[in-house]
Amino acid sequence: MKTKVGIIGAGPAGLMLSHLLHLTGIPSIIIESQSREYCEARVRAGLLEQWAADMLIETGAGARMQRECMTHSGIHISFGGALHDIDFLQLVGKQVTIYGQQEIVKDLIAQQLANGTPILFEASNVRLEGINGSHPAIHFTQDGQEQTIECDFIGGCDGFHGICRPTIPANVLTTYEREYPFGWLGILAQARPVADKLIYCSHPNGFALFSMRAPTLVRYYLQCTPNEDLNAWSDQRIWDELETRLGGTRPLERGPLIEKVVAPMRSFVVEPMQYGRLFLAGDSAHIVPSTGAKGMNLAFADARVLSQALSAFYRNGTTNLLEGYSRTCLDRVWKAQRFSWWMTRLFHSLPRETPFDSSCRLAELEHLVQSEAAAKSLAENYAGLSIDIKI
Ligand code: APR
Ligand code: PHB
C-alpha cells in the first residue's frame, strides 16, 4: 500500500489528523491495533475547549455533537460547604462543550470511512522503518498477513503506550515527568446531574468531580490512591463518599452504575515531538492529569498544527512549519501542563499534607472565588487558549 501520510492510532489525535488532511486533499491511512468496537466503546473524558468544538463544527464533523452536546458557560467550585460559580462567558466570552470522547471517536471514524480513508483495525506487530529518510514505511500484520505501507510522513498518534515514541533513539529525547500520589476512581451512572455545570470539590477527605455526559448520564470521580482496590468500593460506599465530598451544597441523585474504574494521575512531556519523518501527536508525546480536562484538546491542537504544516509542504514545498512543529506544539503543551498541574495541586489533598499546606490551598480557593483577576486566569486557560483554526 502507498499513501502520503501513514497514521498510527485511531484515537482523537490520529482521527483528527486524518480528517483535517482529507479536507486539504492529502490522503492518509490509519493503522489501529484495537477493533473498531473497542475504540468506540472506550470511555474517556468529555470536555471540549471552545475552539475545539468550533473546529469540529467548521470542518463538518460536529453535526451530531451540536444535536447532543451540552454547552456550559462555566463551572462550579465547592469547598467549605459552599458552592461558587466561575462564569467563563462573563469573564472571557467563551464556553465549553460536554460531549464524550468516544462519541467524537465514533463520529470521526464514520466520517473517515465515508470519505474513503482506510482505517485498518486490529493490526498487530506494528513497526516503523526509515523514519530518518524520505521514504518511511510502516510494517504490520493483519488477518495473519504481513503488510507494508509506504508513505512520505508518519503521524505517531498511538497514545502513551504506543510504539512510535520508543522508535525514536532515546538519546534524542528529553523526558519530563511527574507522578502524583493519588488517582481517580471514576464512575458512569444513570442519574440526573447534580447541577447544571460541573462541580469541582475540594474536601478534607479529598477531591471529587461531578461531571456529566447527558441529561440522565453522569460521570463522577473521587480522589483515591493510585492503585486503589475497586473491590473495596461498593456502589453504596461510592455514593456515600461522593455525597460527603459534595459537602451538602447540592442534593445528589443516585442511580445504577454502568462503569467503575481507577486511573492514575501523571504529567509527562517528551521533547522534541518529531524525529525525521515521524511526528508525535497527542498522548504519545504528552500526558496531563485529568483535572484540567486538557488531554483531548491537546491531541486536537497537535493534529491541527501538523495538518497545517503538511498542507504547506504539499502545496508549495515549504518545510519551515514542519521543522517548527515540535516548538509550536510544545508552547501550548507546556501551558496546558502548567494549568493542569495547578488545578490538580489546588483541589487534591496530598497524603500527609501539613496544616500549613492545606491552609494555603484553602486561601487560594478563596482568592479564586473572590478575585475577578484570579477567576479570569482560570477561565482563560480552562475554556482554551486561542489557536488558529482556519483550514
Ligand atoms: N499500533 C496501532 N495503534 C496503536 C498502537 C500500535 N502499536 N498502540 C496504541 N494504538 C492505538 C490505541 O489503541 C488507541 O486507539 O492508538 C490509539 C491512541 O489513542 P488515545 O490513547 O486516545 O490517544 P490520543 O489520540 O493521543 O488522544 C488523547 O485520549 O487518552 C485520552 O485522555 C486522553 O483525551 C486524551 C486523548
Ligand atoms: C469528564 O467528564 O470525564 C471530565 C470533565 C472534566 C475534567 C475531567 C474529566 O476536568
mmCIF file of N, CA, C and O and ligand atoms in Angstrom, residues 8-14 31-34 39 42 44-45 101 123 126 157-163 281-284 295-296 299, ligand 1:
data_model
loop_
_atom_site.group_PDB
_atom_site.id
_atom_site.type_symbol
_atom_site.label_atom_id
_atom_site.label_comp_id
_atom_site.label_asym_id
_atom_site.label_seq_id
_atom_site.Cartn_x
_atom_site.Cartn_y
_atom_site.Cartn_z
ATOM 1 N N ILE A 8 -0.501 6.180 12.799
ATOM 2 C CA ILE A 8 -0.607 5.062 13.738
ATOM 3 C C ILE A 8 -1.533 5.496 14.872
ATOM 4 O O ILE A 8 -1.219 6.419 15.615
ATOM 5 N N GLY A 9 -2.693 4.838 15.004
ATOM 6 C CA GLY A 9 -3.611 5.112 16.115
ATOM 7 C C GLY A 9 -4.881 5.821 15.681
ATOM 8 O O GLY A 9 -4.836 6.870 15.022
ATOM 9 N N ALA A 10 -6.029 5.219 16.042
ATOM 10 C CA ALA A 10 -7.336 5.822 15.720
ATOM 11 C C ALA A 10 -7.989 6.390 16.971
ATOM 12 O O ALA A 10 -9.146 6.106 17.280
ATOM 13 N N GLY A 11 -7.222 7.182 17.729
ATOM 14 C CA GLY A 11 -7.781 7.949 18.844
ATOM 15 C C GLY A 11 -8.072 9.351 18.338
ATOM 16 O O GLY A 11 -8.015 9.613 17.123
ATOM 17 N N PRO A 12 -8.360 10.285 19.237
ATOM 18 C CA PRO A 12 -8.653 11.656 18.813
ATOM 19 C C PRO A 12 -7.546 12.287 17.960
ATOM 20 O O PRO A 12 -7.838 12.960 16.972
ATOM 21 N N ALA A 13 -6.261 12.028 18.307
ATOM 22 C CA ALA A 13 -5.167 12.666 17.556
ATOM 23 C C ALA A 13 -5.122 12.147 16.122
ATOM 24 O O ALA A 13 -5.108 12.926 15.161
ATOM 25 N N GLY A 14 -5.094 10.822 15.962
ATOM 26 C CA GLY A 14 -4.975 10.225 14.628
ATOM 27 C C GLY A 14 -6.184 10.510 13.756
ATOM 28 O O GLY A 14 -6.053 10.817 12.561
ATOM 29 N N ILE A 31 -3.657 3.105 10.909
ATOM 30 C CA ILE A 31 -3.421 1.727 11.376
ATOM 31 C C ILE A 31 -3.709 1.695 12.871
ATOM 32 O O ILE A 31 -3.120 2.459 13.631
ATOM 33 N N GLU A 32 -4.609 0.826 13.282
ATOM 34 C CA GLU A 32 -5.056 0.803 14.687
ATOM 35 C C GLU A 32 -4.956 -0.625 15.234
ATOM 36 O O GLU A 32 -5.389 -1.568 14.584
ATOM 37 N N SER A 33 -4.418 -0.758 16.439
ATOM 38 C CA SER A 33 -4.220 -2.117 16.975
ATOM 39 C C SER A 33 -5.518 -2.731 17.517
ATOM 40 O O SER A 33 -5.661 -3.944 17.527
ATOM 41 N N GLN A 34 -6.460 -1.911 17.929
ATOM 42 C CA GLN A 34 -7.701 -2.444 18.523
ATOM 43 C C GLN A 34 -8.803 -2.574 17.461
ATOM 44 O O GLN A 34 -8.664 -2.080 16.349
ATOM 45 N N CYS A 39 -12.499 0.744 20.162
ATOM 46 C CA CYS A 39 -12.185 2.194 20.110
ATOM 47 C C CYS A 39 -13.438 3.027 20.407
ATOM 48 O O CYS A 39 -13.358 4.057 21.069
ATOM 49 N N ARG A 42 -14.546 2.878 24.357
ATOM 50 C CA ARG A 42 -13.611 3.271 25.423
ATOM 51 C C ARG A 42 -14.038 4.602 26.043
ATOM 52 O O ARG A 42 -14.031 5.631 25.377
ATOM 53 N N ARG A 44 -13.661 7.842 27.984
ATOM 54 C CA ARG A 44 -12.585 8.761 28.387
ATOM 55 C C ARG A 44 -13.240 10.073 28.811
ATOM 56 O O ARG A 44 -14.426 10.118 29.059
ATOM 57 N N ALA A 45 -12.460 11.151 28.831
ATOM 58 C CA ALA A 45 -13.011 12.454 29.246
ATOM 59 C C ALA A 45 -14.032 12.950 28.221
ATOM 60 O O ALA A 45 -14.283 12.287 27.217
ATOM 61 N N GLN A 101 -15.678 11.708 24.653
ATOM 62 C CA GLN A 101 -14.596 11.451 23.685
ATOM 63 C C GLN A 101 -14.943 10.281 22.766
ATOM 64 O O GLN A 101 -14.654 10.313 21.576
ATOM 65 N N ALA A 123 -4.668 -4.312 13.748
ATOM 66 C CA ALA A 123 -3.329 -4.540 13.176
ATOM 67 C C ALA A 123 -2.390 -4.874 14.333
ATOM 68 O O ALA A 123 -2.464 -4.258 15.395
ATOM 69 N N VAL A 126 3.071 -3.765 14.821
ATOM 70 C CA VAL A 126 3.303 -2.554 14.013
ATOM 71 C C VAL A 126 4.747 -2.071 14.218
ATOM 72 O O VAL A 126 5.193 -1.925 15.353
ATOM 73 N N CYS A 157 0.388 8.719 16.438
ATOM 74 C CA CYS A 157 -0.792 9.093 17.241
ATOM 75 C C CYS A 157 -1.259 7.904 18.056
ATOM 76 O O CYS A 157 -2.454 7.687 18.229
ATOM 77 N N ASP A 158 -0.300 7.085 18.543
ATOM 78 C CA ASP A 158 -0.668 5.811 19.165
ATOM 79 C C ASP A 158 -0.655 5.852 20.682
ATOM 80 O O ASP A 158 -0.469 4.825 21.340
ATOM 81 N N GLY A 159 -0.864 7.011 21.258
ATOM 82 C CA GLY A 159 -1.075 7.117 22.703
ATOM 83 C C GLY A 159 0.183 6.879 23.523
ATOM 84 O O GLY A 159 1.275 6.665 22.997
ATOM 85 N N PHE A 160 0.002 6.888 24.826
ATOM 86 C CA PHE A 160 1.134 6.828 25.751
ATOM 87 C C PHE A 160 1.898 5.501 25.654
ATOM 88 O O PHE A 160 3.111 5.459 25.799
ATOM 89 N N HIS A 161 1.158 4.378 25.411
ATOM 90 C CA HIS A 161 1.799 3.055 25.408
ATOM 91 C C HIS A 161 2.139 2.574 24.000
ATOM 92 O O HIS A 161 2.410 1.391 23.801
ATOM 93 N N GLY A 162 2.117 3.465 23.034
ATOM 94 C CA GLY A 162 2.331 3.074 21.639
ATOM 95 C C GLY A 162 3.782 2.771 21.308
ATOM 96 O O GLY A 162 4.670 2.833 22.173
ATOM 97 N N ILE A 163 4.032 2.484 20.023
ATOM 98 C CA ILE A 163 5.394 2.099 19.597
ATOM 99 C C ILE A 163 6.149 3.256 18.932
ATOM 100 O O ILE A 163 7.343 3.150 18.666
ATOM 101 N N ALA A 281 1.918 13.023 18.020
ATOM 102 C CA ALA A 281 0.791 13.923 18.341
ATOM 103 C C ALA A 281 -0.058 13.283 19.428
ATOM 104 O O ALA A 281 -0.249 12.067 19.450
ATOM 105 N N GLY A 282 -0.567 14.104 20.347
ATOM 106 C CA GLY A 282 -1.449 13.613 21.409
ATOM 107 C C GLY A 282 -0.693 12.906 22.519
ATOM 108 O O GLY A 282 0.470 13.219 22.810
ATOM 109 N N ASP A 283 -1.362 11.895 23.110
ATOM 110 C CA ASP A 283 -0.823 11.203 24.291
ATOM 111 C C ASP A 283 0.510 10.501 24.035
ATOM 112 O O ASP A 283 1.200 10.152 24.987
ATOM 113 N N SER A 284 0.896 10.267 22.773
ATOM 114 C CA SER A 284 2.194 9.625 22.528
ATOM 115 C C SER A 284 3.318 10.572 22.939
ATOM 116 O O SER A 284 4.427 10.135 23.234
ATOM 117 N N GLY A 295 -6.546 16.663 27.887
ATOM 118 C CA GLY A 295 -5.988 15.594 27.047
ATOM 119 C C GLY A 295 -6.448 15.629 25.596
ATOM 120 O O GLY A 295 -5.642 15.743 24.675
ATOM 121 N N MET A 296 -7.760 15.552 25.384
ATOM 122 C CA MET A 296 -8.280 15.508 24.011
ATOM 123 C C MET A 296 -8.038 16.840 23.287
ATOM 124 O O MET A 296 -7.746 16.871 22.089
ATOM 125 N N ALA A 299 -4.576 16.893 21.989
ATOM 126 C CA ALA A 299 -4.453 15.985 20.839
ATOM 127 C C ALA A 299 -4.974 16.685 19.574
ATOM 128 O O ALA A 299 -4.352 16.624 18.510
HETATM 129 N N1 APR B 1 -0.326 0.271 16.689
HETATM 130 C C1 APR B 1 -1.504 0.832 16.286
HETATM 131 N N2 APR B 1 -2.322 1.503 17.133
HETATM 132 C C2 APR B 1 -1.930 1.615 18.409
HETATM 133 C C3 APR B 1 -0.723 1.061 18.891
HETATM 134 C C4 APR B 1 0.091 0.373 17.961
HETATM 135 N N3 APR B 1 1.250 -0.187 18.321
HETATM 136 N N4 APR B 1 -0.617 1.353 20.192
HETATM 137 C C5 APR B 1 -1.713 2.045 20.537
HETATM 138 N N5 APR B 1 -2.526 2.200 19.474
HETATM 139 C C6 APR B 1 -3.816 2.899 19.410
HETATM 140 C C7 APR B 1 -4.680 2.727 20.628
HETATM 141 O O1 APR B 1 -5.420 1.516 20.575
HETATM 142 C C8 APR B 1 -5.583 3.944 20.541
HETATM 143 O O2 APR B 1 -6.753 3.697 19.815
HETATM 144 O O3 APR B 1 -3.576 4.283 19.333
HETATM 145 C C9 APR B 1 -4.730 4.988 19.809
HETATM 146 C C10 APR B 1 -4.289 6.130 20.701
HETATM 147 O O4 APR B 1 -5.423 6.847 21.116
HETATM 148 P P1 APR B 1 -5.526 7.612 22.525
HETATM 149 O O5 APR B 1 -4.868 6.801 23.588
HETATM 150 O O6 APR B 1 -6.929 8.007 22.697
HETATM 151 O O7 APR B 1 -4.564 8.879 22.324
HETATM 152 P P2 APR B 1 -4.762 10.236 21.508
HETATM 153 O O8 APR B 1 -5.394 10.010 20.189
HETATM 154 O O9 APR B 1 -3.459 10.922 21.606
HETATM 155 O O10 APR B 1 -5.844 11.046 22.329
HETATM 156 C C11 APR B 1 -5.577 11.648 23.562
HETATM 157 O O11 APR B 1 -7.109 10.276 24.694
HETATM 158 O O12 APR B 1 -6.089 9.092 26.437
HETATM 159 C C12 APR B 1 -7.008 10.054 26.095
HETATM 160 O O13 APR B 1 -7.233 11.498 27.870
HETATM 161 C C13 APR B 1 -6.543 11.288 26.696
HETATM 162 O O14 APR B 1 -8.161 12.701 25.921
HETATM 163 C C14 APR B 1 -6.847 12.278 25.659
HETATM 164 C C15 APR B 1 -6.825 11.615 24.372
#
